[in-house]
Short mmCIF file of C-alpha atoms in Angstrom, two decimals:
data_model
loop_
_atom_site.label_atom_id
_atom_site.label_comp_id
_atom_site.label_asym_id
_atom_site.label_seq_id
_atom_site.Cartn_x
_atom_site.Cartn_y
_atom_site.Cartn_z
CA MET A 220 6.51 8.95 -11.86
CA ALA A 221 6.36 7.38 -15.32
CA GLU A 222 3.02 7.27 -17.05
CA ILE A 223 2.25 3.86 -18.54
CA SER A 224 -0.83 4.80 -20.50
CA ALA A 225 -3.59 7.33 -20.86
CA THR A 226 -6.40 6.01 -23.02
CA SER A 227 -9.44 8.04 -24.05
CA PHE A 228 -12.77 6.51 -24.86
CA PRO A 229 -15.81 7.95 -26.61
CA SER A 230 -18.48 8.90 -24.13
CA SER A 231 -21.11 6.23 -23.76
CA PRO A 232 -24.75 7.14 -24.43
CA SER A 233 -26.30 8.73 -21.41
CA SER A 234 -28.95 6.77 -19.63
CA ALA A 235 -31.93 7.97 -17.68
CA LEU A 236 -32.74 7.02 -14.14
CA ALA A 237 -36.18 5.58 -13.81
CA PHE A 238 -38.23 4.94 -10.72
CA ARG A 239 -40.62 2.10 -11.32
CA ARG A 240 -43.72 1.93 -9.21
CA SER A 241 -44.10 -1.57 -7.82
CA GLN A 242 -47.38 -3.25 -6.87
CA ASN A 243 -47.32 -1.91 -3.32
CA GLY A 244 -46.87 1.65 -4.58
CA SER A 245 -43.28 2.09 -3.45
CA LEU A 246 -40.59 3.43 -5.76
CA ARG A 247 -37.40 1.63 -6.64
CA CYS A 248 -34.45 2.73 -8.74
CA GLN A 249 -33.85 1.21 -12.17
CA ASN A 250 -31.70 2.24 -15.10
CA VAL A 251 -33.42 2.21 -18.49
CA ALA A 252 -32.43 3.46 -21.91
CA CYS A 253 -34.25 6.54 -23.15
CA PRO A 254 -36.95 5.26 -25.55
CA ARG A 255 -36.69 6.50 -29.11
CA THR A 256 -40.41 6.71 -29.60
CA ILE A 257 -42.85 7.30 -26.82
CA SER A 258 -46.52 7.36 -27.65
CA LEU A 259 -47.56 9.23 -24.59
CA PHE A 260 -45.82 11.78 -22.37
CA GLN A 261 -47.54 13.21 -19.41
CA GLU A 262 -46.10 15.88 -17.17
CA LEU A 263 -46.56 14.83 -13.60
CA SER A 264 -46.46 16.82 -10.42
CA VAL A 265 -44.80 14.56 -7.90
CA LYS A 266 -45.16 15.21 -4.23
CA LYS A 267 -41.97 15.50 -2.22
CA SER A 268 -43.20 12.83 0.14
CA GLN A 269 -43.18 10.34 -2.70
CA LEU A 270 -39.54 11.00 -3.48
CA VAL A 271 -37.98 11.11 -0.03
CA GLY A 272 -34.56 9.45 -0.09
CA ILE A 273 -34.46 9.29 -3.88
CA GLY A 274 -32.63 12.49 -4.72
CA HIS A 275 -33.49 16.07 -5.62
CA VAL A 276 -37.18 16.88 -5.92
CA PRO A 277 -38.96 19.78 -7.58
CA GLY A 278 -38.83 22.82 -5.38
CA SER A 279 -36.00 21.54 -3.23
CA ARG A 280 -32.82 23.54 -2.77
CA GLY A 281 -30.24 22.90 -5.49
CA CYS A 282 -32.79 21.43 -7.89
CA LYS A 283 -33.61 24.06 -10.52
CA ASN A 284 -35.60 23.54 -13.71
CA GLN A 285 -36.02 19.85 -13.05
CA ALA A 286 -38.78 18.13 -15.00
CA ILE A 287 -40.41 14.88 -14.02
CA ARG A 288 -41.78 12.80 -16.87
CA ALA A 289 -43.76 9.60 -16.79
CA VAL A 290 -44.11 6.79 -19.29
CA LEU A 291 -47.38 4.97 -18.81
CA SER A 292 -48.01 1.35 -19.73
CA SER A 293 -50.70 -1.14 -18.97
CA ASP A 294 -48.89 -2.83 -16.08
CA GLU A 295 -46.59 -0.23 -14.52
CA GLN A 296 -45.70 3.44 -14.31
CA THR A 297 -42.18 4.75 -14.86
CA VAL A 298 -41.06 8.10 -13.51
CA VAL A 299 -37.92 9.42 -15.23
CA ALA A 300 -35.83 12.08 -13.49
CA ALA A 301 -34.12 14.60 -15.76
CA ASP A 302 -32.42 17.95 -15.29
CA SER A 303 -32.26 20.53 -18.00
CA ASN A 304 -28.92 21.72 -16.58
CA GLY A 305 -27.38 18.27 -16.84
CA ALA A 306 -27.17 17.80 -13.07
CA GLY A 307 -27.50 14.38 -11.51
CA LEU A 308 -29.75 13.33 -8.68
CA ARG A 309 -27.38 14.73 -6.06
CA GLY A 310 -26.03 17.77 -7.84
CA LYS A 311 -23.65 18.73 -10.59
CA LEU A 312 -19.91 18.12 -10.96
CA LYS A 313 -17.92 18.72 -14.13
CA LYS A 314 -15.33 15.96 -14.04
CA VAL A 315 -14.37 13.43 -11.37
CA VAL A 316 -11.13 11.44 -11.03
CA LEU A 317 -11.97 8.05 -9.56
CA ALA A 318 -9.51 5.73 -7.83
CA TYR A 319 -10.21 2.67 -9.97
CA SER A 320 -9.27 -0.97 -9.61
CA GLY A 321 -11.59 -2.59 -12.13
CA GLY A 322 -13.34 -4.65 -9.48
CA LEU A 323 -17.06 -4.77 -8.87
CA ASP A 324 -17.25 -1.79 -6.52
CA THR A 325 -15.31 0.70 -8.61
CA SER A 326 -16.93 -0.53 -11.83
CA VAL A 327 -20.32 0.30 -10.33
CA ILE A 328 -19.13 3.67 -9.03
CA VAL A 329 -18.50 4.93 -12.59
CA PRO A 330 -22.17 4.91 -13.73
CA TRP A 331 -23.28 5.90 -10.22
CA LEU A 332 -21.19 9.09 -10.40
CA LYS A 333 -22.54 9.94 -13.85
CA GLU A 334 -26.08 9.28 -12.74
CA ASN A 335 -25.91 11.16 -9.45
CA TYR A 336 -23.62 14.05 -10.39
CA GLY A 337 -24.05 14.35 -14.15
CA CYS A 338 -20.28 14.31 -14.56
CA GLU A 339 -17.56 12.93 -16.78
CA VAL A 340 -15.57 10.22 -15.02
CA VAL A 341 -11.81 9.78 -15.45
CA CYS A 342 -10.58 6.50 -13.99
CA PHE A 343 -7.16 6.43 -12.38
CA THR A 344 -5.16 3.34 -11.47
CA ALA A 345 -1.85 3.40 -9.62
CA ASP A 346 0.73 0.66 -9.95
CA VAL A 347 2.25 0.38 -6.47
CA GLY A 348 3.52 -3.14 -7.03
CA GLN A 349 0.25 -5.01 -6.57
CA GLY A 350 1.00 -7.29 -9.49
CA ILE A 351 0.65 -6.77 -13.21
CA LYS A 352 -2.30 -9.19 -13.42
CA GLU A 353 -4.48 -6.67 -11.59
CA LEU A 354 -3.81 -4.17 -14.40
CA ASP A 355 -4.83 -6.48 -17.24
CA GLY A 356 -7.97 -5.48 -19.14
CA LEU A 357 -8.56 -2.24 -17.24
CA GLU A 358 -9.02 -0.22 -20.42
CA GLN A 359 -11.88 -2.42 -21.58
CA LYS A 360 -13.47 -2.48 -18.11
CA ALA A 361 -13.30 1.28 -17.75
CA LYS A 362 -14.79 1.79 -21.22
CA ALA A 363 -17.61 -0.66 -20.54
CA SER A 364 -18.42 1.10 -17.27
CA GLY A 365 -18.74 4.47 -18.97
CA ALA A 366 -15.43 6.17 -18.17
CA SER A 367 -14.24 8.81 -20.60
CA GLN A 368 -10.57 8.22 -19.89
CA LEU A 369 -8.27 5.80 -18.07
CA VAL A 370 -4.91 6.87 -16.68
CA VAL A 371 -2.46 4.32 -15.29
CA LYS A 372 0.76 5.44 -13.62
CA ASP A 373 3.72 3.46 -12.34
CA LEU A 374 4.36 4.74 -8.81
CA THR A 375 6.52 1.86 -7.56
CA GLU A 376 9.84 3.68 -7.29
CA GLU A 377 8.24 6.79 -5.83
CA PHE A 378 6.31 4.64 -3.38
CA VAL A 379 9.40 2.90 -2.05
CA LYS A 380 11.79 5.85 -2.16
CA ASP A 381 9.56 8.64 -0.86
CA TYR A 382 7.13 6.78 1.42
CA ILE A 383 8.39 3.35 2.48
CA PHE A 384 12.03 4.29 3.07
CA PRO A 385 11.27 7.34 5.26
CA CYS A 386 9.09 5.12 7.48
CA LEU A 387 11.84 2.52 7.53
CA ARG A 388 14.43 5.11 8.51
CA ALA A 389 12.13 6.40 11.25
CA GLY A 390 11.54 2.89 12.61
CA ALA A 391 7.78 3.47 12.35
CA ILE A 392 5.80 0.45 13.55
CA TYR A 393 2.14 0.77 14.53
CA GLU A 394 1.06 -0.97 17.74
CA ARG A 395 4.21 -3.08 18.06
CA LYS A 396 3.69 -5.12 14.88
CA TYR A 397 2.17 -3.42 11.85
CA LEU A 398 4.71 -2.18 9.30
CA LEU A 399 2.17 0.22 7.75
CA GLY A 400 1.89 -1.35 4.29
CA THR A 401 -1.54 0.01 3.38
CA SER A 402 -1.06 3.22 5.36
CA MET A 403 1.98 4.24 3.28
CA ALA A 404 0.38 3.39 -0.06
CA ARG A 405 -2.72 5.57 0.25
CA PRO A 406 -1.01 8.99 0.30
CA VAL A 407 1.12 8.26 -2.78
CA ILE A 408 -2.01 7.17 -4.67
CA ALA A 409 -4.04 10.13 -3.46
CA LYS A 410 -1.25 12.55 -4.37
CA ALA A 411 -1.18 11.14 -7.90
CA MET A 412 -4.97 11.57 -8.11
CA VAL A 413 -4.62 15.25 -7.22
CA ASP A 414 -1.99 15.59 -9.96
CA VAL A 415 -4.22 13.86 -12.51
CA ALA A 416 -7.17 16.04 -11.50
CA ALA A 417 -5.08 19.10 -12.31
CA GLU A 418 -3.96 17.60 -15.63
CA VAL A 419 -7.47 16.76 -16.86
CA GLY A 420 -9.24 19.76 -15.33
CA ALA A 421 -11.34 17.81 -12.82
CA ASP A 422 -13.21 19.55 -10.03
CA ALA A 423 -13.65 16.45 -7.86
CA VAL A 424 -12.09 13.17 -6.83
CA ALA A 425 -13.75 9.96 -5.67
CA HIS A 426 -12.75 6.74 -3.93
CA GLY A 427 -14.36 3.39 -3.16
CA CYS A 428 -13.44 3.19 0.54
CA THR A 429 -16.13 2.12 2.97
CA GLY A 430 -17.27 4.22 5.90
CA LYS A 431 -15.87 1.73 8.41
CA GLY A 432 -12.20 1.73 7.47
CA ASN A 433 -9.07 3.81 7.78
CA ASP A 434 -8.49 4.32 4.06
CA GLN A 435 -11.26 6.88 3.61
CA VAL A 436 -9.42 9.12 6.07
CA ARG A 437 -6.03 8.57 4.43
CA PHE A 438 -7.30 9.46 0.98
CA GLU A 439 -9.29 12.49 2.03
CA LEU A 440 -6.68 14.04 4.33
CA THR A 441 -4.26 13.91 1.40
CA PHE A 442 -6.82 15.57 -0.87
CA PHE A 443 -7.41 18.27 1.74
CA SER A 444 -3.70 18.89 2.19
CA LEU A 445 -2.76 19.10 -1.50
CA ASN A 446 -5.83 20.73 -3.03
CA PRO A 447 -8.55 21.86 -0.61
CA GLU A 448 -10.65 23.14 -3.52
CA LEU A 449 -11.32 19.64 -4.85
CA LYS A 450 -14.69 18.18 -3.97
CA VAL A 451 -14.58 14.63 -2.59
CA VAL A 452 -17.20 11.99 -3.34
CA ALA A 453 -17.35 8.80 -1.26
CA PRO A 454 -20.17 6.65 -2.72
CA TRP A 455 -20.12 4.11 0.11
CA ARG A 456 -21.19 6.88 2.47
CA GLU A 457 -23.98 8.03 0.13
CA TRP A 458 -25.56 5.26 -1.88
CA GLU A 459 -28.13 2.63 -0.99
CA ILE A 460 -25.98 -0.29 -2.16
CA ILE A 461 -25.42 -2.49 0.88
CA GLY A 462 -23.44 -5.49 -0.33
CA ARG A 463 -22.13 -7.46 -3.27
CA GLU A 464 -25.54 -8.64 -4.48
CA ASP A 465 -26.87 -5.08 -4.59
CA ALA A 466 -23.79 -4.01 -6.53
CA ILE A 467 -24.23 -6.83 -9.05
CA GLU A 468 -27.89 -5.93 -9.58
CA TYR A 469 -26.99 -2.28 -10.07
CA ALA A 470 -24.28 -3.21 -12.55
CA LYS A 471 -26.66 -5.33 -14.60
CA LYS A 472 -29.27 -2.57 -14.75
CA HIS A 473 -26.64 -0.15 -15.99
CA ASN A 474 -25.15 -2.58 -18.53
CA VAL A 475 -21.85 -2.70 -16.67
CA PRO A 476 -20.06 -6.04 -17.11
CA VAL A 477 -19.80 -7.77 -13.76
CA PRO A 478 -16.23 -8.96 -13.13
CA VAL A 479 -16.13 -12.72 -13.58
CA THR A 480 -13.20 -13.24 -11.22
CA LYS A 481 -13.95 -15.45 -8.27
CA LYS A 482 -14.79 -13.50 -5.14
CA SER A 483 -12.15 -14.10 -2.47
CA ILE A 484 -13.41 -14.99 0.98
CA TYR A 485 -10.81 -12.56 2.30
CA SER A 486 -10.47 -8.83 1.88
CA ARG A 487 -6.92 -8.28 0.60
CA ASP A 488 -4.71 -5.32 -0.16
CA ARG A 489 -1.42 -5.83 -1.93
CA ASN A 490 1.46 -3.59 -2.87
CA LEU A 491 5.23 -3.92 -3.16
CA TRP A 492 5.67 -3.70 0.62
CA HIS A 493 3.07 -6.15 1.89
CA LEU A 494 -0.10 -8.21 1.49
CA SER A 495 -2.90 -7.91 4.04
CA HIS A 496 -5.69 -10.39 4.77
CA GLU A 497 -8.93 -9.58 6.61
CA GLY A 498 -12.42 -11.00 6.88
CA ASP A 499 -14.06 -14.45 6.91
CA LEU A 500 -12.66 -16.70 9.65
CA LEU A 501 -10.11 -14.04 10.60
CA GLU A 502 -12.94 -11.97 12.07
CA ASP A 503 -12.81 -14.26 15.09
CA PRO A 504 -9.44 -13.59 16.80
CA ALA A 505 -9.51 -17.12 18.22
CA ASN A 506 -9.23 -18.74 14.77
CA GLU A 507 -5.87 -19.76 13.38
CA PRO A 508 -5.33 -18.63 9.77
CA LYS A 509 -5.57 -21.37 7.17
CA LYS A 510 -2.32 -22.48 5.61
CA ASP A 511 -3.50 -21.83 2.05
CA MET A 512 -4.40 -18.21 2.81
CA TYR A 513 -0.85 -16.91 2.49
CA MET A 514 0.36 -15.78 -0.93
CA MET A 515 3.74 -14.04 -0.51
CA SER A 516 5.43 -16.49 1.84
CA VAL A 517 5.70 -20.22 2.35
CA ASP A 518 4.85 -21.83 5.64
CA PRO A 519 7.99 -21.68 7.80
CA GLU A 520 7.64 -25.44 8.31
CA ASP A 521 7.98 -25.92 4.55
CA ALA A 522 10.87 -23.45 4.15
CA PRO A 523 14.34 -24.74 3.16
CA ASP A 524 16.19 -26.74 5.80
CA GLN A 525 19.35 -24.78 5.12
CA PRO A 526 19.67 -21.13 6.20
CA GLU A 527 20.51 -18.37 3.75
CA TYR A 528 22.88 -15.50 4.55
CA ILE A 529 22.44 -12.10 2.94
CA GLU A 530 24.14 -8.72 3.36
CA ILE A 531 22.23 -5.42 3.28
CA GLY A 532 24.18 -2.26 2.43
CA ILE A 533 22.90 0.93 4.08
CA GLU A 534 23.70 4.61 3.57
CA SER A 535 22.42 7.30 5.97
CA GLY A 536 19.74 5.00 7.33
CA LEU A 537 18.45 3.82 3.94
CA PRO A 538 19.13 0.45 2.26
CA VAL A 539 21.00 0.71 -1.04
CA ALA A 540 22.50 -2.69 -1.83
CA LEU A 541 21.98 -6.45 -1.57
CA ASN A 542 25.02 -8.69 -1.30
CA GLY A 543 27.27 -5.89 -2.50
CA LYS A 544 25.15 -5.01 -5.53
CA ALA A 545 23.62 -1.53 -5.67
CA LEU A 546 19.90 -1.63 -6.53
CA SER A 547 17.09 0.88 -6.92
CA PRO A 548 14.65 1.03 -3.98
CA ALA A 549 11.88 -0.87 -5.75
CA THR A 550 14.24 -3.49 -7.21
CA LEU A 551 15.89 -4.09 -3.85
CA LEU A 552 12.54 -4.59 -2.14
CA THR A 553 11.30 -6.88 -4.92
CA GLU A 554 14.31 -9.17 -4.57
CA LEU A 555 14.03 -9.26 -0.79
CA ASN A 556 10.35 -10.16 -1.05
CA THR A 557 11.30 -13.19 -3.12
CA ILE A 558 14.13 -14.24 -0.80
CA GLY A 559 12.16 -13.61 2.38
CA GLY A 560 9.03 -15.28 1.07
CA LYS A 561 11.01 -18.40 0.26
CA HIS A 562 12.03 -18.67 3.93
CA GLY A 563 8.61 -17.84 5.39
CA ILE A 564 9.74 -14.44 6.69
CA GLY A 565 7.43 -11.59 7.72
CA ARG A 566 4.12 -13.12 8.80
CA ILE A 567 2.23 -11.00 11.35
CA ASP A 568 -1.12 -11.81 12.98
CA MET A 569 -2.52 -8.93 15.04
CA VAL A 570 -5.58 -7.22 16.46
CA GLU A 571 -5.23 -3.49 15.85
CA ASN A 572 -7.14 -0.37 16.80
CA ARG A 573 -8.56 1.31 13.73
CA LEU A 574 -8.61 5.08 13.55
CA VAL A 575 -12.41 5.07 13.40
CA GLY A 576 -12.59 3.43 16.83
CA MET A 577 -13.20 -0.28 16.31
CA LYS A 578 -10.74 -3.12 16.68
CA SER A 579 -9.97 -5.31 13.68
CA ARG A 580 -7.96 -8.47 13.18
CA GLY A 581 -5.59 -8.70 10.25
CA VAL A 582 -2.83 -10.92 8.98
CA TYR A 583 0.05 -9.31 7.11
CA GLU A 584 2.83 -10.67 4.95
CA THR A 585 5.83 -8.35 4.74
CA PRO A 586 8.88 -10.49 3.88
CA GLY A 587 11.21 -7.88 2.40
CA GLY A 588 10.13 -5.20 4.86
CA THR A 589 10.79 -7.42 7.87
CA ILE A 590 14.33 -8.06 6.63
CA LEU A 591 15.00 -4.37 6.06
CA PHE A 592 13.70 -3.32 9.47
CA ALA A 593 15.98 -5.84 11.15
CA ALA A 594 18.98 -4.61 9.17
CA VAL A 595 18.48 -0.87 9.70
CA GLN A 596 17.74 -1.13 13.41
CA GLU A 597 20.75 -3.35 13.96
CA LEU A 598 23.10 -0.94 12.22
CA GLU A 599 21.78 1.86 14.43
CA SER A 600 23.06 -0.06 17.44
CA LEU A 601 26.54 0.75 16.16
CA THR A 602 26.05 4.33 15.01
CA LEU A 603 23.65 5.93 17.52
CA ASP A 604 24.33 6.66 21.19
CA ARG A 605 21.93 5.73 23.97
CA GLU A 606 20.08 9.06 24.20
CA SER A 607 19.67 9.32 20.43
CA ILE A 608 18.19 5.81 20.22
CA GLN A 609 15.77 6.49 23.06
CA VAL A 610 14.52 9.77 21.59
CA LYS A 611 14.31 8.28 18.09
CA ASP A 612 12.32 5.29 19.34
CA SER A 613 9.90 7.52 21.25
CA LEU A 614 9.31 9.69 18.18
CA ALA A 615 8.92 6.60 16.00
CA LEU A 616 5.72 5.74 17.88
CA LYS A 617 4.17 9.12 17.07
CA TYR A 618 5.49 8.96 13.50
CA ALA A 619 3.73 5.61 13.02
CA GLU A 620 0.49 6.96 14.47
CA LEU A 621 0.54 9.92 12.07
CA VAL A 622 1.12 7.67 9.05
CA TYR A 623 -1.54 5.20 10.16
CA ALA A 624 -4.01 8.07 10.60
CA GLY A 625 -3.40 9.41 7.09
CA ARG A 626 -1.49 12.53 8.17
CA TRP A 627 1.41 12.02 5.78
CA PHE A 628 1.41 15.64 4.65
CA ASP A 629 0.99 16.96 8.18
CA PRO A 630 3.75 19.46 9.09
CA LEU A 631 4.44 17.48 12.27
CA ARG A 632 5.35 14.33 10.33
CA GLU A 633 7.44 16.33 7.90
CA SER A 634 9.29 17.98 10.79
CA MET A 635 9.85 14.62 12.47
CA ASP A 636 11.15 13.29 9.18
CA ALA A 637 13.75 16.05 9.12
CA PHE A 638 14.88 14.90 12.56
CA MET A 639 15.06 11.27 11.42
CA GLU A 640 17.13 12.24 8.39
CA LYS A 641 19.54 14.21 10.55
CA ILE A 642 19.91 11.65 13.34
CA THR A 643 20.64 8.79 10.91
CA GLU A 644 23.10 10.59 8.63
CA THR A 645 25.95 8.53 10.11
CA THR A 646 24.05 5.23 9.92
CA THR A 647 26.10 3.85 7.05
CA GLY A 648 27.51 0.36 6.73
CA SER A 649 26.28 -3.18 6.22
CA VAL A 650 24.47 -5.90 8.15
CA THR A 651 24.65 -9.65 7.59
CA LEU A 652 21.44 -11.59 8.26
CA LYS A 653 20.61 -15.25 8.58
CA LEU A 654 17.22 -16.32 7.21
CA TYR A 655 15.87 -19.61 8.45
CA LYS A 656 12.32 -20.98 8.67
CA GLY A 657 10.52 -17.73 9.40
CA SER A 658 13.22 -16.09 11.49
CA VAL A 659 15.66 -13.26 10.76
CA SER A 660 18.85 -13.34 12.84
CA VAL A 661 21.61 -10.76 12.72
CA THR A 662 25.03 -12.37 12.47
CA GLY A 663 27.25 -9.37 11.73
CA ARG A 664 27.29 -5.62 11.39
CA LYS A 665 29.95 -3.06 10.44
CA SER A 666 30.13 0.69 9.89
CA PRO A 667 32.86 3.28 9.28
CA ASN A 668 30.98 5.44 11.80
CA SER A 669 30.71 2.79 14.49
CA LEU A 670 30.73 4.05 18.08
CA TYR A 671 31.74 0.60 19.23
CA ARG A 672 35.40 0.50 20.27
CA GLN A 673 36.90 -2.91 20.87
CA ASP A 674 39.83 -1.38 22.72
CA ILE A 675 37.35 0.09 25.23
CA SER A 676 34.81 -2.73 25.46
CA SER A 677 37.35 -5.56 25.64
CA PHE A 678 37.85 -7.38 28.93
CA GLU A 679 41.52 -6.88 28.34
CA GLY A 680 43.27 -3.84 29.76
CA SER A 681 42.42 -0.39 28.34
CA GLU A 682 44.12 2.96 28.65
CA ILE A 683 40.87 4.84 28.01
CA TYR A 684 38.65 3.06 30.52
CA ASN A 685 39.94 2.74 34.09
CA GLN A 686 37.79 0.26 35.98
CA ALA A 687 38.56 1.99 39.26
CA ASP A 688 36.62 5.03 38.04
CA ALA A 689 33.41 2.99 38.26
CA ALA A 690 33.36 3.16 42.07
CA GLY A 691 32.86 6.92 42.20
CA PHE A 692 30.33 6.79 39.36
CA ILE A 693 28.24 4.19 41.15
CA ARG A 694 28.26 6.17 44.41
CA LEU A 695 27.02 9.32 42.67
CA TYR A 696 24.55 7.54 40.38
CA GLY A 697 23.06 5.65 43.30
CA LEU A 698 23.00 8.55 45.75
CA PRO A 699 19.20 9.19 45.52
CA MET A 700 18.47 5.53 46.28
CA ARG A 701 20.92 5.57 49.17
CA VAL A 702 19.39 8.73 50.70
CA ARG A 703 15.88 7.26 50.48
CA ALA A 704 17.00 4.08 52.21
CA MET A 705 18.69 6.12 54.95
CA LEU A 706 15.46 8.03 55.55
CA GLU A 707 13.42 4.84 55.82
CA LYS A 708 15.88 3.39 58.37
CA GLY A 709 16.20 6.59 60.35
CA ILE A 710 19.90 6.98 59.62
#
């Protein structure tokens, strides 16, 4: 896990939270700078009923020594909440590590954490192969949002080697189609956040996942598993911000630069394994995805008219080489993404069952992953016997469910992984694949540990297999069916 950068910034001036009384007497939240000179201060006693839903109030549990001050003017009254202990509106945390992307949501979360928990915020960004453009300018964005430090770590090799490849070896596919791209990325990011929290002395971690999705579970189960003492803050489950417009207004009031990038009509998640698309017209399962939505793969109709043949080298169930050239896990996957994308490989359109109970429709692009799954499973047809394949496939379903549900560090998954490692230790060899207009076809496979014997399987004569032996086998194998038929006929 190589650290790219760790940049510290001077703490930005603290701001006070003000509640401005509107014409109808209601209170609304606004961020204002603390005035240097105030002609009139008046200590106010504010009734709890006036502050319901706003935060801590005088006399409430967990709100000690809190003073409420008011700044009076001719046209409005401003009530400023302060805490002599430095606590925020919702309590006090020392330092929080925030999963940070630099987008609108996480940019707004930085001042929100400081305002509501009176804490220092350390932003953390993981490079899991989402594209270097998404990392540009993060230092400036984090500084402008009020972060005290930004840490960026390159997790690409760890992601592929320790998370993607074990799932590949296990044959883990969720609900017949989904190759678990987002599901595998969350635990490696969350694990790194726990590590960073220990490095910087943080007592809490935070994420920008919504309360409707799977990712909140994946992040938090990892936090619980690796450091149960860390507090977890999930702003989307706490704040009053409802949508993008609310977030923009909040950002402006807190002097946080609003990202100028054009808002995509789709919700996307990208890493080295896949790219997911959700939202907009995809929310209706009857709608066909638009052609210009895809980003990692060309339309199969526009793919080259000539097929391309590639050879994947595999050792103990894990891919290690492309066309005879040994490559690192991340490099191998990167090259296969390019090759597969060129041929329109790996497009999946599915309706899945989210962990939180609802169904959702998503479209996934997994070009390199689709190629690797085809190669590994095909080599297993040579190296595993019937019973081993059946048991492995049955466990693969549960393995996929555990990963999808965020239980990466669950002892059950770890135990199943030990089985997968053992059962595939002889799965070594190579597979030749034909890529053509969205399809992956296996054209050849070979292994030094192959259980396939041409001298036995051939239609020509064999000293090992005597065809006459089949008669007795069939009579014994079919005996239960024969007895049942005899009973029905009264024989």
